[in-house]
Amino acid sequence: MSAFDEHRRLADPIVVVGGGFGGLAAAYEIAKSGRKVTVIEKEPLVGGLASGFQVGEHTLERFYHHWFTNDVHIMDLIKDIGQSDKVVFRPTRTGLYYANTIFRLSSPMDLLKFSALSFIDRIRLGLLVLQVRRIKDWRSIEHLTAREWLISLAGPEVFRVVWEPLLVGKFGPYAEKVGAVWFWKKLALRGGSRAKQGKEMLAYYRGGFAELAESLRERVEGLGGEVRLNTAVTGLEIADGRCAAVRTDSGTIPASAVLLTQALPQIADLLEPHASSEYVESLRRIEYLANICLVLELDRSLSETYWLNVNDPSFPFVGVIEHTNFEPPSSYGGRHIVYLSRYLPESDPLYRMPDDQVLDFAVPHLQRMFPDFRREWVSAHHVWRARYSQPIAEPHYSRLIPPERTPVENVFVTSMAQIYPEDRGTNYAVREGRRIGRELAAHAAAAANDADMQRATPLAGRAEIVGDAAE
Ligand SMILES: Cc1cc2nc3c(=O)[nH]c(=O)nc-3n(C[C@H](O)[C@H](O)[C@H](O)COP(=O)(O)OP(=O)(O)OC[C@H]3O[C@@H](n4cnc5c(N)ncnc54)[C@H](O)[C@@H]3O)c2cc1C
């Protein structure tokens, strides 16, 4: 490629595929550096898994969302865009449903009163939290499954009552496969999100995560970037081992570089025609669970608990999250909002159940848990599904994570399944998105500099020759 062509190519935007928090954070950094960036999002709105929908005049997440107090990367970004005053921190009430009883589990004191376990086992459960904090290097437990590790720390009874139902509830057929590192990091991060008295504190964004995503979109556009909604990327145009453009369902967009932020199997589909079968298989190797959330708008509260873990295998949802015990009902026109969440394989009948049947299916189970509950309390309901919602971090997961670089020179990947040893979350999507966004911008600036030099050198040489001849 000539220096002129190279220069022209570098003037094309860096294309970011996906307008979730990872893609928006990357685009923000690229736009801030002064380089052209175009975000392409197939949905009619930004935010990805953390996007929202309308509840009356208010916006609510499709899937429940909050932050921990140690989610510093998202807080940094919010500060950077001048929105810190919208973040609220509140204590939350956590509980556990076991043997038809709701136990409160928000503080160390609640733990001591947890009568589902013998006193000795309550102490073991409490000590486990301290043992978790002592692990500094996750590699030392990466060969273990969560089951092996938890039993070794607190014994089989604590595992049977507390952890096994949660593992099975969250991971279903994959429960035995989950690695110790996933569980360790979850416990460490959630355990670290506490106020001084040991009570759990969580954070939320006034107006919802969707509003934050919208602010980010506006910021990217304000810095000269472009965000195209309702546009699905359908292919990559590759020439000489580089991606020259992305194909979409509404035309082709030239690209100087491409950042793919979707789930790995979706990235595999785009790269399949241009990469070896071994590489494409490596992208398909990590398995993902889907998620279904039934969101209820109620005319009254269900309980006082925000986050209820369900340790009862006969209850078909693993979490009952009464969002309005965290963000008040006044934010939703007086409505009480409850999410019933279940992670499940895509083939599960509940995932495929028509929306209007999901409520019928859930009501008798809710009545068993909350005997006063009546279907008439439900003024509206919504069903949301996400096919790629939770990667399965099995033992030795670090060996499965694909690198950011792909076989195509200027195509890069930053995806939820690469977050490790932490579990996926908007905080980490933003951390990784901003980092790779800065790197791509710096790389583009250096390449543009090189191209400028190359272009300038032959011209300078010619001027000298002309000058010599004139003399
Ligand atoms: C049930 C549930 C609860 C959660 N709770 C929390 C929580 O409490 N706190 C928290 O921080 N995180 C939570 N998360 C995780 C969080 O939502 C994700 O980690 C984060 O949003 C991932 O952002 P991302 O940008 O990496 O991916 P995504 O949000 O998946 O973004 C990828 C984007 O790519 C788009 N896309 C895909 N294919 C194409 C294509 N061909 N062309 C164009 N666009 C395309 C998608 O539409 C999507 O918008 C939760 C997730 C789930 C499922």
PDB file of C-alpha atoms in Angstrom, residues 139 244 280 328:
ATOM      1  CA  ARG A 139      -3.720 -19.218  40.503  1.00  0.00           C
ATOM      2  CA  ALA A 244     -10.980  -2.437   5.279  1.00  0.00           C
ATOM      3  CA  VAL A 280     -12.733 -20.007  15.489  1.00  0.00           C
ATOM      4  CA  PRO A 328     -37.681   3.681  46.107  1.00  0.00           C
TER       5      PRO A 328
END
